[in-house]
PDB file of C-alpha atoms in Angstrom:
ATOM      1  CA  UNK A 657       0.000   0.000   0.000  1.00  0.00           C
ATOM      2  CA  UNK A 658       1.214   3.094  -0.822  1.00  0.00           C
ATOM      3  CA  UNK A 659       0.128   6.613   0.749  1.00  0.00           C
ATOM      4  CA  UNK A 660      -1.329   9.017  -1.059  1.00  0.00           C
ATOM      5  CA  UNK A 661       1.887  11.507  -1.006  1.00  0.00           C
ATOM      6  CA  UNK A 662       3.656   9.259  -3.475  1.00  0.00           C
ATOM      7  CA  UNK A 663       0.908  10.090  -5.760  1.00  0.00           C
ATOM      8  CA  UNK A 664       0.545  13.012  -8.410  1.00  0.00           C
ATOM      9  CA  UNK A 665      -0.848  15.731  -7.118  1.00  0.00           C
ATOM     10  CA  UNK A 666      -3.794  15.641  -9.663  1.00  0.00           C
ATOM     11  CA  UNK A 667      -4.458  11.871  -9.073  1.00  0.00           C
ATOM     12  CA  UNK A 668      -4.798  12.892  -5.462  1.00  0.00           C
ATOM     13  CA  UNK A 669      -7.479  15.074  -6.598  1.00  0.00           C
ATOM     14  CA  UNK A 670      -8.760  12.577  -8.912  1.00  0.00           C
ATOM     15  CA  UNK A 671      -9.033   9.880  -6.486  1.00  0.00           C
ATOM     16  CA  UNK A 672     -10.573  12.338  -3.404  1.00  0.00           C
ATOM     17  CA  UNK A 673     -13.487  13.887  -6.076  1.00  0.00           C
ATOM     18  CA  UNK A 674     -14.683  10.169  -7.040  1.00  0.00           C
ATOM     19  CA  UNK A 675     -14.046   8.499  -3.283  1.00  0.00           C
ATOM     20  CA  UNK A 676     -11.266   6.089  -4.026  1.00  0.00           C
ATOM     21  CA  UNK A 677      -8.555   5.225  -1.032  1.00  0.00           C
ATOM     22  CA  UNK A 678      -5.415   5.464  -1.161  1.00  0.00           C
ATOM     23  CA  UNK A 679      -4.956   2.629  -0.655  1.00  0.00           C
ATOM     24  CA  UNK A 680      -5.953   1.849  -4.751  1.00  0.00           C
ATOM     25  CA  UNK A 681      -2.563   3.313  -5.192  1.00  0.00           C
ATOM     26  CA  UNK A 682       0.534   0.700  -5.868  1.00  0.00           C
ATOM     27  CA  UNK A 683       3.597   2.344  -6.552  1.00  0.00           C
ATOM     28  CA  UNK A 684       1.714   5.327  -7.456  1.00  0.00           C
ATOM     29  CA  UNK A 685      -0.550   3.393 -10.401  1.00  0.00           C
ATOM     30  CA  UNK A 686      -4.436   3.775 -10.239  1.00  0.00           C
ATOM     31  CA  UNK A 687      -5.938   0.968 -12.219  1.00  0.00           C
ATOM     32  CA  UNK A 688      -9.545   1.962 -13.125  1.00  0.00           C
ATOM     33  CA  UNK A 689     -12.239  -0.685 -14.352  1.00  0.00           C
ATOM     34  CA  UNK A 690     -14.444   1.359 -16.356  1.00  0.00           C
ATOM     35  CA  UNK A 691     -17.788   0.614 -17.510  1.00  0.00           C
ATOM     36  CA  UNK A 692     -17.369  -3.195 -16.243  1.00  0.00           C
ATOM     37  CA  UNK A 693     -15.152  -3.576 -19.241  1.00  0.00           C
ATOM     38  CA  UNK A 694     -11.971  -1.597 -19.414  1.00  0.00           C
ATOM     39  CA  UNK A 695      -8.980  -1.429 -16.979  1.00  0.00           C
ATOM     40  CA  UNK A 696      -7.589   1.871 -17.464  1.00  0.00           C
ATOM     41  CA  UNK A 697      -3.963   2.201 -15.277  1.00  0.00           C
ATOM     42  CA  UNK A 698      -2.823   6.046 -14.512  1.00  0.00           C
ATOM     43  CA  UNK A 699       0.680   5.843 -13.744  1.00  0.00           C
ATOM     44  CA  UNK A 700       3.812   8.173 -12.733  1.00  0.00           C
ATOM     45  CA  UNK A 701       5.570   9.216 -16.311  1.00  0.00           C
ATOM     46  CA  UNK A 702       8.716  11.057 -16.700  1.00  0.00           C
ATOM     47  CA  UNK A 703       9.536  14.343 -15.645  1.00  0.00           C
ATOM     48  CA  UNK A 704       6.491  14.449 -13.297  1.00  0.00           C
ATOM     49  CA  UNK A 705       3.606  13.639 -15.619  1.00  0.00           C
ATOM     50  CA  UNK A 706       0.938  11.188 -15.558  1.00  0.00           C
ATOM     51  CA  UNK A 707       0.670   8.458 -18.515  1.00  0.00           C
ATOM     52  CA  UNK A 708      -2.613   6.680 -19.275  1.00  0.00           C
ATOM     53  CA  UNK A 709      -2.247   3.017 -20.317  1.00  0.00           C
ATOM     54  CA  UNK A 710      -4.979   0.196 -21.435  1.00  0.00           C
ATOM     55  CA  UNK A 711      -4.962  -3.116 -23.158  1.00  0.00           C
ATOM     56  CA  UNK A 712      -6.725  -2.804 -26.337  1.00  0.00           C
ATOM     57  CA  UNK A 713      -6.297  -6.478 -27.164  1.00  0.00           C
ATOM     58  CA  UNK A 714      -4.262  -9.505 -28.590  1.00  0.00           C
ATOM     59  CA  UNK A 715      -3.762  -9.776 -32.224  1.00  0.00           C
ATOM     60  CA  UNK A 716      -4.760 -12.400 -34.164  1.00  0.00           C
ATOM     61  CA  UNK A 717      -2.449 -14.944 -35.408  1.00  0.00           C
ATOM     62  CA  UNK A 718       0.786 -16.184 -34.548  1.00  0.00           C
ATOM     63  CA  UNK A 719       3.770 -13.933 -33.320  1.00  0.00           C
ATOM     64  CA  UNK A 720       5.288 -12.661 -37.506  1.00  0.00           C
ATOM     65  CA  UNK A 721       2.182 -14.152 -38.766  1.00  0.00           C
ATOM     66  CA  UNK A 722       0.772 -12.680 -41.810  1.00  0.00           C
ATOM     67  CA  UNK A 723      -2.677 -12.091 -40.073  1.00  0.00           C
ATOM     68  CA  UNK A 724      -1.313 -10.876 -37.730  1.00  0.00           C
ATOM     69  CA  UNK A 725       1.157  -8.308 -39.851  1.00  0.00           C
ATOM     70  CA  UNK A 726      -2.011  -7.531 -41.543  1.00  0.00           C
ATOM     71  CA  UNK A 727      -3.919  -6.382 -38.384  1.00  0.00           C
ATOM     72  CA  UNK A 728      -1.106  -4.273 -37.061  1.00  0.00           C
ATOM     73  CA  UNK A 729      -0.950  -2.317 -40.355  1.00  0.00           C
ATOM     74  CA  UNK A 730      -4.258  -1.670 -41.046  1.00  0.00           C
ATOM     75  CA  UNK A 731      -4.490  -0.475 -36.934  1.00  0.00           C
ATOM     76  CA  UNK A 732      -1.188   1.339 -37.579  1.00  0.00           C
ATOM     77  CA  UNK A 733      -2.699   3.536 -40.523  1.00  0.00           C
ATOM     78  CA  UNK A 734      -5.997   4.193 -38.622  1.00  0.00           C
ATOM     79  CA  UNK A 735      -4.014   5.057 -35.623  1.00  0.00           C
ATOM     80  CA  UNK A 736      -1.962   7.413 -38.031  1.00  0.00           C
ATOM     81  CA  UNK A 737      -5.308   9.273 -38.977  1.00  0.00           C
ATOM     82  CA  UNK A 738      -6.329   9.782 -35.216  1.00  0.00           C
ATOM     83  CA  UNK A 739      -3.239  11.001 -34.113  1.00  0.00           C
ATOM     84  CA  UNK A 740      -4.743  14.486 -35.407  1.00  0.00           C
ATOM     85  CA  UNK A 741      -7.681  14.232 -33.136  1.00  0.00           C
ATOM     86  CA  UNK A 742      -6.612  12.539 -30.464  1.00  0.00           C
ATOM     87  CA  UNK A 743      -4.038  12.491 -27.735  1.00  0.00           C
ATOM     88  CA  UNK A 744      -3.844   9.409 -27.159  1.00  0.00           C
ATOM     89  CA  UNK A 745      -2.193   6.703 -29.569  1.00  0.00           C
ATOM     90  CA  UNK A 746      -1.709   3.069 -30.152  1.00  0.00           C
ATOM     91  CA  UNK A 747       1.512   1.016 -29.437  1.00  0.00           C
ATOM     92  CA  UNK A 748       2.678  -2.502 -30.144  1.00  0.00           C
ATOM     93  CA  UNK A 749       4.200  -4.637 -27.484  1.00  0.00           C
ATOM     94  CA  UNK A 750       5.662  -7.452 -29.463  1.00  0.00           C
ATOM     95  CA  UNK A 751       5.453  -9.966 -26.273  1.00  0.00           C
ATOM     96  CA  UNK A 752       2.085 -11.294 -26.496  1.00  0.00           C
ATOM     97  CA  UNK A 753       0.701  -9.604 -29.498  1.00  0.00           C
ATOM     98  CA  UNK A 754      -0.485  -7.025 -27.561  1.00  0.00           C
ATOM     99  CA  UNK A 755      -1.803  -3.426 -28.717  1.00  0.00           C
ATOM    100  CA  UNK A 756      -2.164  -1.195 -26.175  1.00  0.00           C
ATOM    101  CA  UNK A 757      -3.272   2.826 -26.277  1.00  0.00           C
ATOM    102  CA  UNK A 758      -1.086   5.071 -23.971  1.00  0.00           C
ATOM    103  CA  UNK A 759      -1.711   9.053 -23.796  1.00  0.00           C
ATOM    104  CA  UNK A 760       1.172  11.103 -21.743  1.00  0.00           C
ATOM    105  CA  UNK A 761      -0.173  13.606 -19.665  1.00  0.00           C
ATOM    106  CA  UNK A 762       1.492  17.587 -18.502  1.00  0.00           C
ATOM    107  CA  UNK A 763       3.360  17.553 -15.301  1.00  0.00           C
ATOM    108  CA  UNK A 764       0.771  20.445 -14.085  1.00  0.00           C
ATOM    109  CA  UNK A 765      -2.341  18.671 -15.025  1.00  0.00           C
ATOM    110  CA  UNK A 766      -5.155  19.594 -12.697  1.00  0.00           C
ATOM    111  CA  UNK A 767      -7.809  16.601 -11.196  1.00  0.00           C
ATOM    112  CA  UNK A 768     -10.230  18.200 -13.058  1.00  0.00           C
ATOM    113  CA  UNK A 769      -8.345  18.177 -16.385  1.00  0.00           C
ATOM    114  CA  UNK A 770      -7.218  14.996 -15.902  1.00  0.00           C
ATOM    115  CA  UNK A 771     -11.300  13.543 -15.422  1.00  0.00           C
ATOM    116  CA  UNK A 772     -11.831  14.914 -18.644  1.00  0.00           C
ATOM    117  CA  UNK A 773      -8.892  13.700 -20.007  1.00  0.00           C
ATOM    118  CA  UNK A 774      -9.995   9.686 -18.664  1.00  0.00           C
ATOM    119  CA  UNK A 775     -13.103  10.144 -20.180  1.00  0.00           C
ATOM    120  CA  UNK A 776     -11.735  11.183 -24.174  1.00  0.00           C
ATOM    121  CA  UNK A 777      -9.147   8.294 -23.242  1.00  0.00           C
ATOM    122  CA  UNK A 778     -11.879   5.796 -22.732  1.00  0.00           C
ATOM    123  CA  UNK A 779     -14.288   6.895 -25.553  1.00  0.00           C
ATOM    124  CA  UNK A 780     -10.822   6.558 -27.536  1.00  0.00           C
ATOM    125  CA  UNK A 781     -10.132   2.941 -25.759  1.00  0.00           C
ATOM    126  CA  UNK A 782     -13.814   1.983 -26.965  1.00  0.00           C
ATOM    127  CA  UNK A 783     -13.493   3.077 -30.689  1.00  0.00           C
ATOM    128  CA  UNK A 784     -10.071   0.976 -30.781  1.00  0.00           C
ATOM    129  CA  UNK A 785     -11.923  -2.423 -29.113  1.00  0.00           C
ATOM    130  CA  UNK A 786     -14.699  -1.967 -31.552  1.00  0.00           C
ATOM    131  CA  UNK A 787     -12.769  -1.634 -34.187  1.00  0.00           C
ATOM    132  CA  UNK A 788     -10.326  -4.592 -32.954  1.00  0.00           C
ATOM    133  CA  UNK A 789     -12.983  -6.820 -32.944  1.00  0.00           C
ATOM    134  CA  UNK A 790     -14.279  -6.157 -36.422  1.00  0.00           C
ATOM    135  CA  UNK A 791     -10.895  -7.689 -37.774  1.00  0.00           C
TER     136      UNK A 791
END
């Protein structure tokens, strides 16, 4: 368990507006289940910020498959597209197949800014497992 002091001061915030303990916290990572579906981790980033981190899924296909080549590129170019829109963006973790959306967040993020900023993340993590799912 780790106290809430270890924690950015905007996940303090976050945590004391929607009733979570501090106890949540491990190492200074909040992981969120959101809508019964989607685990959403806010962890310590570099220089003081906050990252945002999710599983979108596990490709299809073996590890250098071509299904699964295929999937990465055509995520890779929609991704591309978003990046325009959107702050957050997808990444590859070649252990396990897995793609995963990650958003980096300002060292002087406020709680408030940083709700908003988990909701556009999570309407952005549901477009991505919709769209997973539909290859």
């Amino acid at each position: 368990m780790n106290s809430p002091i270890t924690a950015h001061p905007a996940l303090r915030d976050f945590m004391a507006r929607r009733g979570i303990a501090a106890d949540a916290l491990r190492n200074g990572r909040l992981t969120l289940t959101i809508d019964g579906k989607y685990r959403v981790h806010l962890l310590p980033a570099p220089d003081g910020r906050l990252a945002l981190q999710a599983k979108v899924m596990t490709l299809p296909g073996e590890e250098g498959s071509h299904v699964a080549g295929q999937a990465i590129e055509r995520l890779l170019n929609l991704g591309a597209g978003m990046l325009r829109e959107h702050a957050s963006t997808l990444c590859f973790e070649t252990k396990g197949q897995v793609l995963q959306l990650q958003q980096s967040l300002a060292s002087d993020i406020s709680g408030e800014l940083l709700d908003a900023e988990v909701a556009e993340f999570t309407n952005a993590l549901d477009f991505w497992a919709r769209t997973g799912k539909s290859l």
